[in-house]
Coordinates of N, CA and C in Angstrom, one line a residue:
X1 N -17.1 -21.2 4.0 CA -17.7 -20.1 3.3 C -17.1 -19.9 2.0
X2 N -17.9 -20.0 0.9 CA -17.4 -19.7 -0.4 C -17.2 -18.3 -0.7
X3 N -15.9 -17.9 -1.1 CA -15.6 -16.5 -1.4 C -15.8 -16.1 -2.8
X4 N -16.5 -16.9 -3.6 CA -16.8 -16.6 -5.0 C -15.8 -17.2 -6.0
X5 N -16.1 -17.0 -7.2 CA -15.3 -17.6 -8.3 C -13.8 -17.2 -8.3
X6 N -13.6 -15.9 -7.9 CA -12.2 -15.5 -7.8 C -11.4 -16.2 -6.8
X7 N -12.0 -16.8 -5.8 CA -11.3 -17.5 -4.7 C -11.0 -19.0 -5.1
X8 N -11.7 -19.5 -6.1 CA -11.5 -20.9 -6.4 C -10.0 -21.1 -6.8
X9 N -9.4 -22.1 -6.2 CA -8.0 -22.5 -6.5 C -7.0 -21.7 -5.6
X10 N -7.6 -20.8 -4.8 CA -6.7 -20.0 -3.8 C -6.9 -20.7 -2.5
X11 N -5.8 -21.3 -2.0 CA -5.9 -22.1 -0.8 C -6.2 -21.3 0.5
X12 N -6.9 -22.0 1.4 CA -7.2 -21.3 2.7 C -6.0 -21.2 3.6
X13 N -6.1 -20.3 4.5 CA -5.0 -20.1 5.5 C -5.6 -19.5 6.7
X14 N -5.1 -19.7 7.9 CA -5.6 -19.1 9.1 C -4.9 -17.8 9.2
X15 N -5.6 -16.7 9.5 CA -5.1 -15.4 9.7 C -5.3 -14.9 11.1
X16 N -4.3 -14.5 11.8 CA -4.4 -14.1 13.2 C -4.5 -12.6 13.2
X17 N -5.7 -12.1 13.7 CA -6.0 -10.7 13.7 C -5.3 -10.0 14.9
X18 N -5.3 -8.6 14.9 CA -4.6 -7.9 15.9 C -5.1 -8.2 17.4
X19 N -6.3 -8.6 17.5 CA -6.9 -8.9 18.8 C -6.7 -10.4 19.2
X20 N -5.9 -11.1 18.4 CA -5.6 -12.5 18.6 C -6.7 -13.5 18.1
X21 N -7.8 -12.9 17.5 CA -8.8 -13.8 16.9 C -8.1 -14.5 15.7
X22 N -8.5 -15.7 15.4 CA -8.0 -16.4 14.3 C -9.2 -16.7 13.3
X23 N -9.1 -16.2 12.1 CA -10.1 -16.4 11.1 C -9.5 -17.1 9.9
X24 N -10.4 -17.7 9.1 CA -10.0 -18.4 7.9 C -10.0 -17.4 6.8
X25 N -8.9 -17.3 6.1 CA -8.8 -16.5 4.9 C -8.2 -17.2 3.7
X26 N -7.7 -16.5 2.8 CA -7.1 -17.2 1.6 C -5.7 -16.6 1.4
X27 N -4.8 -17.5 0.9 CA -3.4 -17.1 0.7 C -3.3 -16.8 -0.8
X28 N -3.1 -15.6 -1.2 CA -3.0 -15.2 -2.6 C -1.6 -15.2 -3.2
X29 N -0.6 -14.8 -2.4 CA 0.8 -14.8 -2.8 C 1.7 -14.8 -1.6
X30 N 3.0 -15.1 -1.9 CA 4.0 -15.0 -0.9 C 5.3 -14.4 -1.6
X31 N 6.0 -13.6 -0.8 CA 7.2 -13.0 -1.3 C 8.3 -13.0 -0.3
X32 N 9.5 -13.3 -0.7 CA 10.6 -13.3 0.1 C 11.2 -11.9 0.2
X33 N 11.5 -11.5 1.4 CA 12.2 -10.2 1.7 C 13.5 -10.5 2.4
X34 N 14.3 -9.5 2.5 CA 15.6 -9.7 3.1 C 15.6 -10.4 4.5
X35 N 14.5 -10.1 5.2 CA 14.4 -10.7 6.6 C 13.5 -11.9 6.7
X36 N 13.0 -12.4 5.6 CA 12.2 -13.6 5.7 C 11.1 -13.6 4.6
X37 N 9.8 -13.8 5.0 CA 8.7 -13.9 4.1 C 7.6 -13.0 4.5
X38 N 6.8 -12.6 3.5 CA 5.5 -11.9 3.7 C 4.5 -12.7 2.9
X39 N 3.3 -12.7 3.4 CA 2.2 -13.5 2.8 C 1.0 -12.5 2.5
X40 N 0.5 -12.5 1.3 CA -0.7 -11.7 0.9 C -1.9 -12.6 1.2
X41 N -2.6 -12.2 2.3 CA -3.8 -12.9 2.7 C -5.0 -12.1 2.4
X42 N -6.1 -12.7 2.2 CA -7.4 -12.1 2.0 C -8.4 -12.6 2.9
X43 N -9.2 -11.8 3.6 CA -10.3 -12.2 4.4 C -11.6 -11.5 3.9
X44 N -12.7 -12.2 4.1 CA -14.0 -11.7 3.7 C -14.6 -10.9 4.8
X45 N -14.9 -9.6 4.5 CA -15.5 -8.7 5.5 C -16.7 -8.0 4.8
X46 N -17.4 -7.3 5.6 CA -18.6 -6.5 5.1 C -18.1 -5.1 4.7
X47 N -18.7 -4.6 3.6 CA -18.5 -3.2 3.2 C -19.8 -2.6 2.9
X48 N -19.8 -1.3 2.9 CA -21.1 -0.6 2.5 C -21.2 -0.8 1.0
X49 N -22.4 -1.2 0.6 CA -22.7 -1.5 -0.8 C -23.7 -0.5 -1.3
X50 N -24.3 -0.9 -2.4 CA -25.4 -0.1 -3.0 C -26.5 0.2 -2.0
X51 N -27.0 1.4 -2.0 CA -28.1 1.8 -1.2 C -27.8 1.6 0.3
X52 N -26.5 1.6 0.7 CA -26.2 1.5 2.1 C -26.3 0.1 2.7
X53 N -26.6 -0.9 1.8 CA -26.7 -2.3 2.3 C -25.3 -2.9 2.4
X54 N -25.1 -3.7 3.4 CA -23.8 -4.4 3.5 C -23.7 -5.5 2.5
X55 N -22.5 -5.6 1.9 CA -22.2 -6.6 1.0 C -20.8 -7.2 1.3
X56 N -20.5 -8.5 1.0 CA -19.2 -9.0 1.3 C -18.1 -8.5 0.3
X57 N -16.9 -8.3 0.8 CA -15.8 -7.9 0.0 C -14.5 -8.5 0.6
X58 N -13.6 -8.8 -0.2 CA -12.4 -9.4 0.3 C -11.4 -8.2 0.6
X59 N -10.8 -8.2 1.7 CA -9.7 -7.3 2.1 C -8.4 -8.0 2.1
X60 N -7.5 -7.5 1.3 CA -6.2 -8.2 1.2 C -5.1 -7.3 1.9
X61 N -4.1 -8.0 2.5 CA -3.0 -7.4 3.2 C -1.8 -8.3 3.2
X62 N -0.6 -7.7 3.2 CA 0.6 -8.5 3.4 C 0.9 -8.6 4.9
X63 N 1.1 -9.8 5.3 CA 1.4 -10.1 6.8 C 2.7 -10.9 6.9
X64 N 3.2 -10.8 8.1 CA 4.4 -11.7 8.4 C 4.0 -13.1 8.8
X65 N 4.9 -14.0 8.9 CA 4.5 -15.4 9.3 C 3.9 -15.4 10.7
X66 N 4.1 -14.5 11.5 CA 3.5 -14.4 12.9 C 2.0 -14.2 12.8
X67 N 1.5 -13.8 11.6 CA 0.1 -13.4 11.5 C -0.7 -14.4 10.5
X68 N 0.0 -15.5 10.1 CA -0.6 -16.4 9.2 C -0.2 -17.8 9.6
X69 N -1.1 -18.8 9.6 CA -0.8 -20.1 9.9 C -1.4 -21.1 8.9
X70 N -0.7 -22.1 8.4 CA -1.2 -23.0 7.4 C -2.4 -23.8 7.9
X71 N -3.3 -24.2 7.1 CA -4.4 -25.1 7.4 C -3.8 -26.5 7.2
X72 N -3.9 -27.3 8.2 CA -3.4 -28.7 8.1 C -4.0 -29.4 6.9
X73 N -3.1 -30.1 6.1 CA -3.6 -30.9 5.0 C -3.8 -30.1 3.7
X74 N -3.5 -28.8 3.7 CA -3.7 -28.0 2.5 C -2.3 -27.8 1.8
X75 N -2.3 -27.9 0.5 CA -1.1 -27.7 -0.3 C -1.0 -26.3 -0.7
X76 N 0.2 -25.7 -0.5 CA 0.5 -24.3 -1.0 C 1.4 -24.2 -2.1
X77 N 1.6 -25.4 -2.8 CA 2.7 -25.4 -3.8 C 2.3 -24.6 -5.1
X78 N 1.0 -24.2 -5.3 CA 0.7 -23.5 -6.5 C 0.4 -22.0 -6.2
X79 N 0.7 -21.6 -5.0 CA 0.6 -20.1 -4.6 C 1.7 -19.4 -5.3
X80 N 1.4 -18.3 -6.0 CA 2.5 -17.5 -6.6 C 3.5 -17.1 -5.6
X81 N 4.8 -17.4 -5.8 CA 5.9 -17.2 -4.9 C 7.0 -16.4 -5.6
X82 N 7.3 -15.3 -4.9 CA 8.4 -14.4 -5.5 C 9.6 -14.4 -4.5
X83 N 10.6 -15.1 -5.0 CA 11.8 -15.3 -4.2 C 12.9 -14.2 -4.6
X84 N 13.7 -13.9 -3.6 CA 14.9 -13.0 -3.9 C 15.9 -13.9 -4.6
X85 N 16.5 -13.4 -5.6 CA 17.5 -14.2 -6.3 C 18.8 -14.2 -5.4
X86 N 19.7 -15.1 -5.7 CA 20.9 -15.2 -4.9 C 21.7 -13.9 -4.9
X87 N 21.6 -13.1 -5.9 CA 22.4 -11.8 -6.0 C 21.6 -10.6 -5.5
X88 N 20.4 -10.8 -5.1 CA 19.6 -9.6 -4.6 C 20.2 -9.2 -3.2
X89 N 20.4 -7.9 -3.0 CA 20.7 -7.3 -1.8 C 19.8 -6.2 -1.6
X90 N 19.7 -5.6 -0.4 CA 18.8 -4.5 -0.2 C 19.0 -3.3 -1.2
X91 N 20.3 -3.1 -1.6 CA 20.6 -2.0 -2.5 C 20.2 -2.3 -3.9
X92 N 20.1 -3.6 -4.2 CA 19.8 -4.0 -5.6 C 18.3 -4.4 -5.8
X93 N 17.5 -4.4 -4.7 CA 16.1 -4.7 -4.9 C 15.4 -3.7 -5.7
X94 N 14.5 -4.1 -6.5 CA 13.7 -3.2 -7.3 C 13.0 -2.1 -6.5
X95 N 13.0 -0.9 -7.0 CA 12.3 0.1 -6.2 C 10.8 -0.2 -6.2
X96 N 10.1 0.2 -5.1 CA 8.7 -0.2 -5.0 C 7.9 0.6 -6.1
X97 N 6.8 0.1 -6.4 CA 5.8 0.8 -7.3 C 4.6 0.9 -6.4
X98 N 3.7 1.9 -6.8 CA 2.6 2.2 -6.0 C 1.3 2.1 -6.8
X99 N 0.2 2.0 -6.1 CA -1.1 2.0 -6.7 C -2.0 2.9 -5.9
X100 N -3.1 3.4 -6.5 CA -4.1 4.2 -5.8 C -5.4 3.5 -5.6
X101 N -6.0 3.6 -4.5 CA -7.3 3.1 -4.2 C -8.2 4.3 -3.9
X102 N -9.3 4.5 -4.7 CA -10.2 5.6 -4.5 C -11.3 5.1 -3.6
X103 N -11.5 5.8 -2.5 CA -12.5 5.5 -1.5 C -13.7 6.4 -1.9
X104 N -14.9 5.9 -2.2 CA -16.0 6.7 -2.7 C -16.6 7.6 -1.6
X105 N -17.2 8.6 -2.0 CA -17.9 9.5 -1.1 C -19.2 8.8 -0.6
X106 N -19.4 8.9 0.7 CA -20.7 8.4 1.2 C -21.2 9.5 2.2
X107 N -22.5 9.4 2.5 CA -23.0 10.5 3.3 C -22.3 10.7 4.6
X108 N -21.8 11.9 4.8 CA -21.1 12.2 6.1 C -19.6 11.9 6.0
X109 N -19.1 11.3 4.9 CA -17.7 11.0 4.7 C -17.3 11.3 3.3
X110 N -16.4 12.3 3.2 CA -15.9 12.7 1.8 C -15.1 11.6 1.3
X111 N -15.0 11.5 -0.1 CA -14.2 10.5 -0.7 C -12.7 10.8 -0.3
X112 N -11.9 9.8 -0.6 CA -10.5 9.9 -0.2 C -9.7 9.0 -1.2
X113 N -8.4 9.2 -1.1 CA -7.4 8.4 -1.9 C -6.4 7.7 -1.0
X114 N -6.2 6.4 -1.2 CA -5.3 5.7 -0.4 C -4.2 5.1 -1.3
X115 N -2.9 5.5 -0.9 CA -1.8 5.0 -1.7 C -1.3 3.7 -1.1
X116 N -1.0 2.7 -2.0 CA -0.6 1.4 -1.6 C 0.7 1.0 -2.3
X117 N 1.5 0.2 -1.7 CA 2.6 -0.5 -2.5 C 2.0 -1.5 -3.4
X118 N 2.5 -1.7 -4.6 CA 1.9 -2.6 -5.5 C 1.8 -4.0 -4.8
X119 N 0.6 -4.6 -5.0 CA 0.4 -5.9 -4.4 C -0.5 -5.9 -3.2
X120 N -0.6 -4.7 -2.6 CA -1.5 -4.6 -1.4 C -2.9 -4.7 -1.7
X121 N -3.3 -4.0 -2.8 CA -4.7 -4.0 -3.3 C -4.6 -4.1 -4.8
X122 N -5.6 -4.8 -5.4 CA -5.6 -4.9 -6.8 C -5.8 -3.6 -7.5
X123 N -5.1 -3.4 -8.6 CA -5.2 -2.1 -9.4 C -4.7 -2.4 -10.8
X124 N -5.2 -1.6 -11.7 CA -4.8 -1.8 -13.1 C -3.7 -0.9 -13.5
X125 N -3.3 0.0 -12.6 CA -2.2 1.0 -13.0 C -1.3 1.2 -11.9
X126 N 0.0 1.2 -12.2 CA 1.1 1.4 -11.2 C 1.6 2.9 -11.4
X127 N 2.1 3.4 -10.3 CA 2.6 4.8 -10.2 C 4.1 4.7 -10.0
X128 N 4.8 5.7 -10.6 CA 6.2 5.9 -10.3 C 6.3 6.6 -9.0
X129 N 7.5 6.8 -8.5 CA 7.8 7.5 -7.2 C 7.2 8.9 -7.3
X130 N 7.5 9.6 -8.4 CA 7.1 11.0 -8.5 C 5.6 11.1 -8.5
X131 N 4.9 10.2 -9.3 CA 3.4 10.2 -9.3 C 2.8 9.8 -7.9
X132 N 3.5 8.9 -7.2 CA 3.0 8.6 -5.8 C 3.2 9.8 -4.9
X133 N 4.3 10.5 -5.0 CA 4.5 11.7 -4.1 C 3.4 12.7 -4.5
X134 N 3.2 12.9 -5.8 CA 2.2 13.9 -6.2 C 0.8 13.5 -5.7
X135 N 0.5 12.3 -5.8 CA -0.8 11.8 -5.3 C -1.0 12.0 -3.8
X136 N 0.1 11.8 -3.1 CA 0.1 11.9 -1.6 C -0.1 13.4 -1.2
X137 N 0.3 14.3 -2.0 CA 0.2 15.7 -1.7 C -1.3 16.2 -1.9
X138 N -2.1 15.5 -2.5 CA -3.5 15.9 -2.8 C -4.3 15.9 -1.5
X139 N -5.4 16.7 -1.5 CA -6.2 16.7 -0.3 C -6.9 15.3 -0.1
X140 N -7.1 15.0 1.1 CA -7.7 13.7 1.5 C -7.0 12.5 0.9
X141 N -5.7 12.6 0.8 CA -4.9 11.4 0.4 C -4.0 11.0 1.6
X142 N -3.8 9.7 1.7 CA -3.0 9.1 2.7 C -2.3 7.9 2.2
X143 N -1.2 7.5 2.9 CA -0.5 6.2 2.5 C -1.0 5.1 3.4
X144 N -1.2 4.0 2.8 CA -1.7 2.8 3.6 C -0.7 2.4 4.7
X145 N -1.2 2.2 5.9 CA -0.3 1.8 7.0 C -0.2 0.3 7.1
X146 N -0.9 -0.5 6.3 CA -0.8 -1.9 6.3 C 0.3 -2.5 5.4
X147 N 0.6 -1.7 4.3 CA 1.7 -2.2 3.4 C 2.9 -1.3 3.6
X148 N 3.8 -1.4 2.7 CA 5.0 -0.6 2.8 C 4.9 0.8 2.3
X149 N 3.7 1.2 1.9 CA 3.5 2.5 1.3 C 3.8 3.6 2.4
X150 N 3.4 3.3 3.6 CA 3.6 4.3 4.7 C 5.1 4.4 5.0
X151 N 5.8 3.4 4.8 CA 7.3 3.4 5.2 C 8.1 3.7 4.0
X152 N 7.6 3.5 2.8 CA 8.4 3.6 1.6 C 8.6 5.0 1.1
X153 N 7.7 5.9 1.5 CA 7.8 7.3 1.0 C 8.2 8.4 2.0
X154 N 8.1 8.2 3.3 CA 8.4 9.3 4.2 C 9.7 10.0 3.9
X155 N 10.8 9.3 3.7 CA 12.1 9.9 3.4 C 12.0 10.7 2.1
X156 N 11.4 10.1 1.1 CA 11.2 10.8 -0.2 C 10.3 12.0 0.0
X157 N 9.3 11.9 0.8 CA 8.4 13.0 1.1 C 9.1 14.1 1.7
X158 N 9.9 13.8 2.8 CA 10.6 14.9 3.5 C 11.6 15.5 2.5
X159 N 12.3 14.7 1.7 CA 13.3 15.3 0.7 C 12.5 16.2 -0.3
X160 N 11.4 15.8 -0.7 CA 10.6 16.6 -1.7 C 10.2 17.9 -1.0
X161 N 9.7 17.8 0.3 CA 9.4 19.0 1.0 C 10.5 20.0 1.2
X162 N 11.7 19.4 1.5 CA 12.9 20.2 1.7 C 13.3 20.9 0.4
X163 N 13.2 20.1 -0.7 CA 13.5 20.7 -2.0 C 12.6 21.8 -2.4
X164 N 11.3 21.7 -2.1 CA 10.3 22.7 -2.3 C 10.6 23.9 -1.5
X165 N 10.9 23.7 -0.2 CA 11.3 24.9 0.7 C 12.5 25.6 0.1
X166 N 13.5 24.8 -0.3 CA 14.8 25.4 -0.8 C 14.5 26.2 -2.0
X167 N 13.6 25.7 -2.9 CA 13.3 26.4 -4.1 C 12.5 27.7 -3.8
X168 N 11.6 27.6 -2.8 CA 10.8 28.8 -2.4 C 11.8 29.8 -1.9
X169 N 12.8 29.4 -1.1 CA 13.7 30.4 -0.5 C 14.5 31.1 -1.7
X170 N 14.9 30.3 -2.7 CA 15.7 30.8 -3.8 C 14.8 31.8 -4.6
X171 N 13.5 31.4 -4.8 CA 12.6 32.3 -5.4 C 12.4 33.6 -4.7
X172 N 12.3 33.5 -3.3 CA 12.2 34.7 -2.5 C 13.4 35.6 -2.6
X173 N 14.6 35.0 -2.6 CA 15.9 35.7 -2.7 C 16.0 36.4 -4.1
X174 N 15.6 35.7 -5.1 CA 15.6 36.2 -6.4 C 14.7 37.4 -6.6
X175 N 13.5 37.4 -6.0 CA 12.6 38.5 -6.0 C 13.2 39.7 -5.3
X176 N 13.9 39.4 -4.2 CA 14.5 40.5 -3.4 C 15.7 41.1 -4.2
X177 N 16.5 40.3 -4.9 CA 17.6 40.8 -5.7 C 17.1 41.7 -6.9
X178 N 15.9 41.3 -7.5 CA 15.4 42.1 -8.6 C 14.7 43.3 -8.2
X179 N 14.2 43.4 -7.0 CA 13.5 44.5 -6.5 C 13.9 44.8 -5.1
X180 N 15.1 45.4 -4.9 CA 15.7 45.6 -3.5 C 14.9 46.6 -2.7
X181 N 14.1 47.4 -3.2 CA 13.4 48.4 -2.4 C 12.2 47.8 -1.7
X182 N 11.7 46.6 -2.2 CA 10.6 46.0 -1.6 C 11.1 45.2 -0.4
X183 N 10.3 45.2 0.7 CA 10.6 44.4 1.8 C 9.8 43.1 1.7
X184 N 10.4 42.0 2.2 CA 9.7 40.8 2.1 C 8.5 40.8 3.0
X185 N 7.4 40.0 2.6 CA 6.2 40.0 3.4 C 6.5 39.4 4.8

């Protein structure tokens, strides 16, 4: 199945789905992490298109080697490969960057925003940690559970929430100090 001009030159790979089905996809990139490798694979799926008609779209996700298998006889030497340098350690790894995916409004489903770690979905703009946290606080926003976005921000989110609560407490105490006759709500 031809996945279009963008797929030309991107080698095929077998992708093992959560229900153990095996489908043919494309290998877009691979990156070394401290515990091994991750592979960015894309599979062609249906999505709602114009006027509610189904149209093909590629869904990309980073998977472990347990969820991808090479196609016999296919060369992967030209796949973009990002290796850890010999001096990289977990504390020296670059901090993650994030991107936003805007999910359009459709009848019966309000629009939403999905936060991804860079590389999970294509995007022309990256976000800093502060921008990612701010985006995640917006209504109908969530972190992608397929990439590291869901795991890369929770500690930061909790810290930001604690800082916000601490600041609120300080503000409340400050108001009480300036107007001692008032009782707090």
